[in-house]
């Protein structure tokens, strides 16, 4: 470590400073700039999304289910006798259990010689909250069976040659070994299921060379999802099937890694008898970093057959999994040490990190620009990436980036002719990337033989602590609260280098950032979209979200610019709503970046179809930004907030028109409020409201309130006092009510029977007249003066029907029906957005009346 005296430093700066040795290796750091920016040019935004998907992948096991249900997004046209149709549908459902999935590949030798320890290891994984998915081999057992049958065991490049006779024996052996694991797990108290077919779809690899050996083309996770949901450990054999039904043999290592690519496990464990991968001297290699070592390893004479195949497949797998994923090869006995000891056990294989220069043939400038855009945010303007590209080619600046394009730097000469490079800016895709040991080691390796210098404000404590780890020298409080860091600068050059570093007044990027246009992004985008307003939807996969997507799709003046769903992030929106004709993909808008999405997509309004107590952080971010889109919140979070406008158009239209913060009423609340509003000043006692809703009102997340089996021939009462909608209507009316909600066995719709005690007797005719006058010229409020409204007559419609009038003196009973997903949610939300944006209130609604 380079040290200098205070005397030397004092000659460079006015304030007293101290040169320190970096000791603290435990501090986490924060991103140099955590703001986000999105640019459509050069595919930068698409690269940001790809990198974000890559670094944030989580374990994903899905089950595809097909069934028939009465689900209506109101696709029928005007004049139909009913809007409800039975629809056959197929959709991909993510397993909701919060299980941390670990993929465990078990070698045949372990099953043969150490199954007791193996079962103990698998049970231990479950005990600490890691859910194992097991893929097993059976090589030694198959070889023994082949020898007994007089069949040769032949291999080509590590793959077993599998003629029909070998395939027949293999199927029998794999089933037997599979059941050994399953039965041993069951005997130990862990539920397990054999999965001998149905996971892998494949095509023949090379029939002439290998026989019936498959190349995996598709992974089916239905069986795995069923196992995990019911807490069974799936034990999978490495056999595949062609689309035509022909069974194919798959190398067990290949099978495990192909499955890993599909499900993105938290960890990948290869359990074998050698407890690792051995080198040419027969010693277990403790750590392999493929980005750094793969090419050299593949040249080694001892890397052949199975070892070569493993390394190839390891690299193929880790290249597509998140950077944090690793593969560990260990034995059952050493598994606990591998999980909890710092140095682990056996062999750990990682992709690793290397730095690429912009001059490298593999350098992807669009990905690097995406990293810059994500890291800096470029608030107040746009980076001129064409100028950056030109300057990189001329050597004005140099760029370095890691293999994943999640960390990088821009450097330039400290001064003309200087051998010291000035680090102009560090870039990190997110905070967690910067805080990893890999990021520390990759920068240390880059800096170890070169001279660099950079500066940082002393107020950024966490950044400063991290910089101490990668620098060989630093000085605190150089001037005006600035710290200086450097690597490998000779003592004789320190003084001038610090002076020149302090003289750098601005970053390179600030000099090539264009000023923001006076026109808003929204204005520019609208010019290109025939003046359609651009809206975003957060919570786009639920029942209400589905109706909003459909209504926006048919709107003459709105364009759905963003559909956000954390569950479906990155998937085409048509996977959830196949009836749409759209190239839109689901985004993942978060509280910390909603302002950036708003600005860079030109969002005029947001529909927030989120559960209660979720929307507030999103709104807080927007309040702290310069963005001011219309917000229509469908949760109950703001229905009691006086800063927000209650979004009941038929009674509060003028206030909605002047507001940008709309609290959309609840579904039950809409029916109760509209029924009680005309008589609120005539009530003697709090009215009693008995309500039954279809089970879609309980949301799409499975629960007893939307379980058709539980609801069959049944009605479930719930939350009979202090229900949110009871409090909401009481607050908005300024008069208390009582509400008793229930869930019925039908899918959508609400019926309310409301009992009122009036101050004076009335006739039925007077009651009907009161309602007709109060809601005259309101096309979504229907007054049925003679009939009793029924749920099925109003299901799938945008209207509220008030009727069933029964009166005895001053005792009035009224029946009201509405669709909880439409007028109780999506329809009313769209009315509010239309009003706020100055559009026709019933646009996209009136065509379906």
PDB file of C-alpha atoms in Angstrom, residues 474-696:
ATOM      1  CA  UNK A 474      -6.630   7.520  -0.887  1.00  0.00           C
ATOM      2  CA  UNK A 475      -6.855  10.863   0.873  1.00  0.00           C
ATOM      3  CA  UNK A 476      -9.878  12.224   2.699  1.00  0.00           C
ATOM      4  CA  UNK A 477     -11.044  15.838   2.749  1.00  0.00           C
ATOM      5  CA  UNK A 478      -8.788  16.962  -0.088  1.00  0.00           C
ATOM      6  CA  UNK A 479     -10.794  20.115  -0.733  1.00  0.00           C
ATOM      7  CA  UNK A 480     -14.425  21.181  -0.369  1.00  0.00           C
ATOM      8  CA  UNK A 481     -15.408  17.804   1.012  1.00  0.00           C
ATOM      9  CA  UNK A 482     -13.826  15.773  -1.780  1.00  0.00           C
ATOM     10  CA  UNK A 483     -11.995  12.461  -1.318  1.00  0.00           C
ATOM     11  CA  UNK A 484      -9.366  11.258  -3.796  1.00  0.00           C
ATOM     12  CA  UNK A 485      -8.679   7.598  -4.604  1.00  0.00           C
ATOM     13  CA  UNK A 486      -5.968   6.078  -6.776  1.00  0.00           C
ATOM     14  CA  UNK A 487      -4.209   2.878  -7.810  1.00  0.00           C
ATOM     15  CA  UNK A 488      -0.534   2.280  -8.513  1.00  0.00           C
ATOM     16  CA  UNK A 489       0.680   5.874  -8.756  1.00  0.00           C
ATOM     17  CA  UNK A 490       4.338   6.459  -7.921  1.00  0.00           C
ATOM     18  CA  UNK A 491       5.072   8.661  -4.927  1.00  0.00           C
ATOM     19  CA  UNK A 492       6.755  11.200  -7.191  1.00  0.00           C
ATOM     20  CA  UNK A 493       3.558  11.638  -9.197  1.00  0.00           C
ATOM     21  CA  UNK A 494       1.030  11.829  -6.349  1.00  0.00           C
ATOM     22  CA  UNK A 495       1.168  15.596  -5.894  1.00  0.00           C
ATOM     23  CA  UNK A 496       0.531  16.507  -9.529  1.00  0.00           C
ATOM     24  CA  UNK A 497      -2.022  13.722  -9.971  1.00  0.00           C
ATOM     25  CA  UNK A 498      -4.117  14.997  -7.069  1.00  0.00           C
ATOM     26  CA  UNK A 499      -3.952  18.575  -8.385  1.00  0.00           C
ATOM     27  CA  UNK A 500      -5.048  17.463 -11.832  1.00  0.00           C
ATOM     28  CA  UNK A 501      -7.810  15.254 -10.416  1.00  0.00           C
ATOM     29  CA  UNK A 502      -9.204  18.146  -8.392  1.00  0.00           C
ATOM     30  CA  UNK A 503      -9.180  20.324 -11.489  1.00  0.00           C
ATOM     31  CA  UNK A 504     -11.647  18.043 -13.265  1.00  0.00           C
ATOM     32  CA  UNK A 505     -14.761  20.184 -12.876  1.00  0.00           C
ATOM     33  CA  UNK A 506     -17.388  18.053 -14.597  1.00  0.00           C
ATOM     34  CA  UNK A 507     -17.941  14.581 -15.980  1.00  0.00           C
ATOM     35  CA  UNK A 508     -17.454  13.719 -19.619  1.00  0.00           C
ATOM     36  CA  UNK A 509     -21.116  12.767 -19.958  1.00  0.00           C
ATOM     37  CA  UNK A 510     -22.327  16.160 -18.748  1.00  0.00           C
ATOM     38  CA  UNK A 511     -20.576  17.672 -21.747  1.00  0.00           C
ATOM     39  CA  UNK A 512     -22.460  15.542 -24.264  1.00  0.00           C
ATOM     40  CA  UNK A 513     -25.896  15.657 -22.646  1.00  0.00           C
ATOM     41  CA  UNK A 514     -28.480  17.495 -24.668  1.00  0.00           C
ATOM     42  CA  UNK A 515     -30.857  19.868 -22.928  1.00  0.00           C
ATOM     43  CA  UNK A 516     -34.366  18.550 -22.494  1.00  0.00           C
ATOM     44  CA  UNK A 517     -36.916  19.701 -25.026  1.00  0.00           C
ATOM     45  CA  UNK A 518     -39.382  22.362 -23.923  1.00  0.00           C
ATOM     46  CA  UNK A 519     -42.106  19.981 -24.996  1.00  0.00           C
ATOM     47  CA  UNK A 520     -42.937  17.203 -22.596  1.00  0.00           C
ATOM     48  CA  UNK A 521     -42.371  13.606 -23.557  1.00  0.00           C
ATOM     49  CA  UNK A 522     -46.120  13.190 -23.456  1.00  0.00           C
ATOM     50  CA  UNK A 523     -46.622  16.016 -25.956  1.00  0.00           C
ATOM     51  CA  UNK A 524     -44.042  14.618 -28.371  1.00  0.00           C
ATOM     52  CA  UNK A 525     -45.407  11.106 -28.122  1.00  0.00           C
ATOM     53  CA  UNK A 526     -48.962  12.298 -28.660  1.00  0.00           C
ATOM     54  CA  UNK A 527     -47.920  13.983 -31.888  1.00  0.00           C
ATOM     55  CA  UNK A 528     -46.836  10.574 -33.145  1.00  0.00           C
ATOM     56  CA  UNK A 529     -49.922   8.778 -31.892  1.00  0.00           C
ATOM     57  CA  UNK A 530     -52.712  10.848 -33.444  1.00  0.00           C
ATOM     58  CA  UNK A 531     -53.182  12.696 -30.152  1.00  0.00           C
ATOM     59  CA  UNK A 532     -54.052   9.630 -28.161  1.00  0.00           C
ATOM     60  CA  UNK A 533     -53.466   9.958 -24.442  1.00  0.00           C
ATOM     61  CA  UNK A 534     -50.994   7.405 -23.076  1.00  0.00           C
ATOM     62  CA  UNK A 535     -51.984   5.502 -19.951  1.00  0.00           C
ATOM     63  CA  UNK A 536     -50.312   2.904 -17.786  1.00  0.00           C
ATOM     64  CA  UNK A 537     -51.847   0.080 -15.782  1.00  0.00           C
ATOM     65  CA  UNK A 538     -50.193  -1.319 -12.668  1.00  0.00           C
ATOM     66  CA  UNK A 539     -51.710  -4.648 -11.662  1.00  0.00           C
ATOM     67  CA  UNK A 540     -52.555  -5.727 -15.177  1.00  0.00           C
ATOM     68  CA  UNK A 541     -53.102  -9.458 -14.690  1.00  0.00           C
ATOM     69  CA  UNK A 542     -56.082  -9.559 -12.314  1.00  0.00           C
ATOM     70  CA  UNK A 543     -59.766  -9.705 -13.222  1.00  0.00           C
ATOM     71  CA  UNK A 544     -60.199  -5.929 -12.990  1.00  0.00           C
ATOM     72  CA  UNK A 545     -56.945  -5.400 -14.873  1.00  0.00           C
ATOM     73  CA  UNK A 546     -58.195  -7.652 -17.664  1.00  0.00           C
ATOM     74  CA  UNK A 547     -61.333  -5.571 -18.119  1.00  0.00           C
ATOM     75  CA  UNK A 548     -59.340  -2.345 -18.108  1.00  0.00           C
ATOM     76  CA  UNK A 549     -56.959  -3.716 -20.739  1.00  0.00           C
ATOM     77  CA  UNK A 550     -59.906  -4.636 -22.937  1.00  0.00           C
ATOM     78  CA  UNK A 551     -61.638  -1.266 -22.500  1.00  0.00           C
ATOM     79  CA  UNK A 552     -58.465   0.688 -23.205  1.00  0.00           C
ATOM     80  CA  UNK A 553     -57.793  -1.454 -26.270  1.00  0.00           C
ATOM     81  CA  UNK A 554     -61.140  -0.369 -27.731  1.00  0.00           C
ATOM     82  CA  UNK A 555     -60.795   3.289 -26.720  1.00  0.00           C
ATOM     83  CA  UNK A 556     -60.605   5.859 -29.529  1.00  0.00           C
ATOM     84  CA  UNK A 557     -58.504   8.313 -27.494  1.00  0.00           C
ATOM     85  CA  UNK A 558     -56.385   6.180 -25.166  1.00  0.00           C
ATOM     86  CA  UNK A 559     -53.318   4.030 -25.776  1.00  0.00           C
ATOM     87  CA  UNK A 560     -52.076   1.467 -23.279  1.00  0.00           C
ATOM     88  CA  UNK A 561     -48.376   2.358 -23.106  1.00  0.00           C
ATOM     89  CA  UNK A 562     -47.430   0.273 -20.059  1.00  0.00           C
ATOM     90  CA  UNK A 563     -48.988  -2.828 -18.541  1.00  0.00           C
ATOM     91  CA  UNK A 564     -47.158  -3.699 -15.341  1.00  0.00           C
ATOM     92  CA  UNK A 565     -47.226  -7.122 -13.719  1.00  0.00           C
ATOM     93  CA  UNK A 566     -44.391  -8.436 -11.565  1.00  0.00           C
ATOM     94  CA  UNK A 567     -45.666 -11.970 -12.160  1.00  0.00           C
ATOM     95  CA  UNK A 568     -45.651 -11.695 -15.955  1.00  0.00           C
ATOM     96  CA  UNK A 569     -42.721  -9.296 -16.363  1.00  0.00           C
ATOM     97  CA  UNK A 570     -41.141  -9.664 -19.805  1.00  0.00           C
ATOM     98  CA  UNK A 571     -43.937 -11.782 -21.285  1.00  0.00           C
ATOM     99  CA  UNK A 572     -46.109 -10.610 -24.184  1.00  0.00           C
ATOM    100  CA  UNK A 573     -49.390  -9.168 -22.920  1.00  0.00           C
ATOM    101  CA  UNK A 574     -51.170 -11.623 -25.224  1.00  0.00           C
ATOM    102  CA  UNK A 575     -50.104 -14.509 -22.945  1.00  0.00           C
ATOM    103  CA  UNK A 576     -52.590 -13.189 -20.391  1.00  0.00           C
ATOM    104  CA  UNK A 577     -55.093 -11.645 -22.828  1.00  0.00           C
ATOM    105  CA  UNK A 578     -54.946 -13.643 -26.087  1.00  0.00           C
ATOM    106  CA  UNK A 579     -57.896 -11.740 -27.563  1.00  0.00           C
ATOM    107  CA  UNK A 580     -55.781  -8.581 -27.855  1.00  0.00           C
ATOM    108  CA  UNK A 581     -53.798  -7.654 -30.942  1.00  0.00           C
ATOM    109  CA  UNK A 582     -50.796  -6.040 -29.315  1.00  0.00           C
ATOM    110  CA  UNK A 583     -47.004  -6.314 -29.326  1.00  0.00           C
ATOM    111  CA  UNK A 584     -46.838  -4.861 -25.811  1.00  0.00           C
ATOM    112  CA  UNK A 585     -44.895  -6.782 -23.171  1.00  0.00           C
ATOM    113  CA  UNK A 586     -45.522  -6.700 -19.452  1.00  0.00           C
ATOM    114  CA  UNK A 587     -43.254  -4.284 -17.591  1.00  0.00           C
ATOM    115  CA  UNK A 588     -42.400  -4.266 -13.897  1.00  0.00           C
ATOM    116  CA  UNK A 589     -43.063  -0.744 -12.634  1.00  0.00           C
ATOM    117  CA  UNK A 590     -41.879  -0.316  -9.054  1.00  0.00           C
ATOM    118  CA  UNK A 591     -42.330   2.477  -6.511  1.00  0.00           C
ATOM    119  CA  UNK A 592     -38.756   3.624  -7.029  1.00  0.00           C
ATOM    120  CA  UNK A 593     -39.027   4.002 -10.810  1.00  0.00           C
ATOM    121  CA  UNK A 594     -42.628   4.974 -11.542  1.00  0.00           C
ATOM    122  CA  UNK A 595     -41.540   8.600 -12.057  1.00  0.00           C
ATOM    123  CA  UNK A 596     -39.009   7.511 -14.679  1.00  0.00           C
ATOM    124  CA  UNK A 597     -41.547   5.346 -16.505  1.00  0.00           C
ATOM    125  CA  UNK A 598     -43.986   8.257 -16.376  1.00  0.00           C
ATOM    126  CA  UNK A 599     -41.516  10.706 -17.849  1.00  0.00           C
ATOM    127  CA  UNK A 600     -39.936   8.524 -20.496  1.00  0.00           C
ATOM    128  CA  UNK A 601     -43.135   6.894 -21.748  1.00  0.00           C
ATOM    129  CA  UNK A 602     -45.096  10.131 -21.711  1.00  0.00           C
ATOM    130  CA  UNK A 603     -47.738   8.741 -19.365  1.00  0.00           C
ATOM    131  CA  UNK A 604     -50.779  11.004 -18.987  1.00  0.00           C
ATOM    132  CA  UNK A 605     -52.559   8.783 -16.482  1.00  0.00           C
ATOM    133  CA  UNK A 606     -52.076   5.698 -14.345  1.00  0.00           C
ATOM    134  CA  UNK A 607     -54.653   3.096 -13.393  1.00  0.00           C
ATOM    135  CA  UNK A 608     -53.476   1.519 -10.147  1.00  0.00           C
ATOM    136  CA  UNK A 609     -55.250  -1.835  -9.806  1.00  0.00           C
ATOM    137  CA  UNK A 610     -53.280  -2.955  -6.779  1.00  0.00           C
ATOM    138  CA  UNK A 611     -54.324  -4.580  -3.488  1.00  0.00           C
ATOM    139  CA  UNK A 612     -54.904  -2.331  -0.481  1.00  0.00           C
ATOM    140  CA  UNK A 613     -51.879  -0.772   1.223  1.00  0.00           C
ATOM    141  CA  UNK A 614     -49.620  -1.219  -1.825  1.00  0.00           C
ATOM    142  CA  UNK A 615     -50.110   1.964  -3.876  1.00  0.00           C
ATOM    143  CA  UNK A 616     -48.820   4.564  -1.401  1.00  0.00           C
ATOM    144  CA  UNK A 617     -45.072   4.175  -2.180  1.00  0.00           C
ATOM    145  CA  UNK A 618     -45.785   4.628  -5.902  1.00  0.00           C
ATOM    146  CA  UNK A 619     -47.706   7.815  -5.212  1.00  0.00           C
ATOM    147  CA  UNK A 620     -45.034   9.111  -2.847  1.00  0.00           C
ATOM    148  CA  UNK A 621     -42.422   8.787  -5.597  1.00  0.00           C
ATOM    149  CA  UNK A 622     -44.592  10.751  -8.022  1.00  0.00           C
ATOM    150  CA  UNK A 623     -45.299  13.433  -5.421  1.00  0.00           C
ATOM    151  CA  UNK A 624     -41.548  13.919  -4.975  1.00  0.00           C
ATOM    152  CA  UNK A 625     -40.978  14.229  -8.722  1.00  0.00           C
ATOM    153  CA  UNK A 626     -41.884  16.785 -11.348  1.00  0.00           C
ATOM    154  CA  UNK A 627     -44.369  14.404 -12.984  1.00  0.00           C
ATOM    155  CA  UNK A 628     -48.097  14.942 -12.443  1.00  0.00           C
ATOM    156  CA  UNK A 629     -50.146  12.331 -14.317  1.00  0.00           C
ATOM    157  CA  UNK A 630     -53.763  11.566 -13.500  1.00  0.00           C
ATOM    158  CA  UNK A 631     -53.900   8.815 -10.869  1.00  0.00           C
ATOM    159  CA  UNK A 632     -56.938   6.568 -10.573  1.00  0.00           C
ATOM    160  CA  UNK A 633     -56.383   4.315  -7.570  1.00  0.00           C
ATOM    161  CA  UNK A 634     -58.720   1.314  -7.396  1.00  0.00           C
ATOM    162  CA  UNK A 635     -57.605   0.326  -3.896  1.00  0.00           C
ATOM    163  CA  UNK A 636     -59.175   1.706  -0.717  1.00  0.00           C
ATOM    164  CA  UNK A 637     -55.976   3.519   0.292  1.00  0.00           C
ATOM    165  CA  UNK A 638     -57.163   7.046  -0.530  1.00  0.00           C
ATOM    166  CA  UNK A 639     -60.949   6.926  -0.171  1.00  0.00           C
ATOM    167  CA  UNK A 640     -60.651   8.569   3.252  1.00  0.00           C
ATOM    168  CA  UNK A 641     -58.029  11.133   2.207  1.00  0.00           C
ATOM    169  CA  UNK A 642     -59.405  14.638   1.715  1.00  0.00           C
ATOM    170  CA  UNK A 643     -56.627  15.448  -0.778  1.00  0.00           C
ATOM    171  CA  UNK A 644     -58.092  12.847  -3.097  1.00  0.00           C
ATOM    172  CA  UNK A 645     -61.380  13.140  -4.971  1.00  0.00           C
ATOM    173  CA  UNK A 646     -63.948  10.413  -4.516  1.00  0.00           C
ATOM    174  CA  UNK A 647     -64.442   9.014  -8.005  1.00  0.00           C
ATOM    175  CA  UNK A 648     -68.197   8.529  -8.176  1.00  0.00           C
ATOM    176  CA  UNK A 649     -68.995  10.251 -11.505  1.00  0.00           C
ATOM    177  CA  UNK A 650     -72.790  10.326 -11.238  1.00  0.00           C
ATOM    178  CA  UNK A 651     -72.655  12.355  -8.007  1.00  0.00           C
ATOM    179  CA  UNK A 652     -69.203  14.020  -8.058  1.00  0.00           C
ATOM    180  CA  UNK A 653     -68.480  14.800 -11.707  1.00  0.00           C
ATOM    181  CA  UNK A 654     -67.507  18.458 -11.298  1.00  0.00           C
ATOM    182  CA  UNK A 655     -64.924  17.739  -8.600  1.00  0.00           C
ATOM    183  CA  UNK A 656     -63.437  14.853 -10.608  1.00  0.00           C
ATOM    184  CA  UNK A 657     -62.993  17.131 -13.618  1.00  0.00           C
ATOM    185  CA  UNK A 658     -60.787  19.473 -11.573  1.00  0.00           C
ATOM    186  CA  UNK A 659     -58.698  16.751  -9.928  1.00  0.00           C
ATOM    187  CA  UNK A 660     -55.777  14.517 -10.831  1.00  0.00           C
ATOM    188  CA  UNK A 661     -56.011  12.274  -7.766  1.00  0.00           C
ATOM    189  CA  UNK A 662     -59.020   9.976  -7.965  1.00  0.00           C
ATOM    190  CA  UNK A 663     -59.966   7.399  -5.345  1.00  0.00           C
ATOM    191  CA  UNK A 664     -62.071   4.900  -7.277  1.00  0.00           C
ATOM    192  CA  UNK A 665     -64.987   3.607  -5.160  1.00  0.00           C
ATOM    193  CA  UNK A 666     -65.172  -0.003  -4.021  1.00  0.00           C
ATOM    194  CA  UNK A 667     -67.499  -2.456  -5.737  1.00  0.00           C
ATOM    195  CA  UNK A 668     -70.015  -2.966  -2.916  1.00  0.00           C
ATOM    196  CA  UNK A 669     -69.563   0.686  -1.957  1.00  0.00           C
ATOM    197  CA  UNK A 670     -70.635   1.822  -5.422  1.00  0.00           C
ATOM    198  CA  UNK A 671     -73.969  -0.006  -5.161  1.00  0.00           C
ATOM    199  CA  UNK A 672     -74.649   1.076  -1.574  1.00  0.00           C
ATOM    200  CA  UNK A 673     -73.629   4.705  -2.140  1.00  0.00           C
ATOM    201  CA  UNK A 674     -75.763   5.133  -5.267  1.00  0.00           C
ATOM    202  CA  UNK A 675     -78.764   3.492  -3.566  1.00  0.00           C
ATOM    203  CA  UNK A 676     -78.535   5.516  -0.361  1.00  0.00           C
ATOM    204  CA  UNK A 677     -77.424   8.890  -1.733  1.00  0.00           C
ATOM    205  CA  UNK A 678     -80.933  10.110  -2.750  1.00  0.00           C
ATOM    206  CA  UNK A 679     -82.266   9.366   0.769  1.00  0.00           C
ATOM    207  CA  UNK A 680     -79.262  10.213   2.956  1.00  0.00           C
ATOM    208  CA  UNK A 681     -81.014  13.242   4.495  1.00  0.00           C
ATOM    209  CA  UNK A 682     -84.189  11.243   5.239  1.00  0.00           C
ATOM    210  CA  UNK A 683     -82.702   8.440   7.358  1.00  0.00           C
ATOM    211  CA  UNK A 684     -83.699   7.963  10.996  1.00  0.00           C
ATOM    212  CA  UNK A 685     -81.325   5.094  11.803  1.00  0.00           C
ATOM    213  CA  UNK A 686     -78.297   3.607  10.011  1.00  0.00           C
ATOM    214  CA  UNK A 687     -79.526   1.539   7.069  1.00  0.00           C
ATOM    215  CA  UNK A 688     -78.710  -2.182   6.928  1.00  0.00           C
ATOM    216  CA  UNK A 689     -77.151  -3.495   3.725  1.00  0.00           C
ATOM    217  CA  UNK A 690     -77.030  -7.230   3.005  1.00  0.00           C
ATOM    218  CA  UNK A 691     -74.722  -8.037   0.084  1.00  0.00           C
ATOM    219  CA  UNK A 692     -73.611 -11.078  -1.904  1.00  0.00           C
ATOM    220  CA  UNK A 693     -70.746 -10.849  -4.402  1.00  0.00           C
ATOM    221  CA  UNK A 694     -69.447 -13.287  -6.978  1.00  0.00           C
ATOM    222  CA  UNK A 695     -66.178 -14.930  -5.994  1.00  0.00           C
ATOM    223  CA  UNK A 696     -64.173 -12.858  -8.497  1.00  0.00           C
TER     224      UNK A 696
END
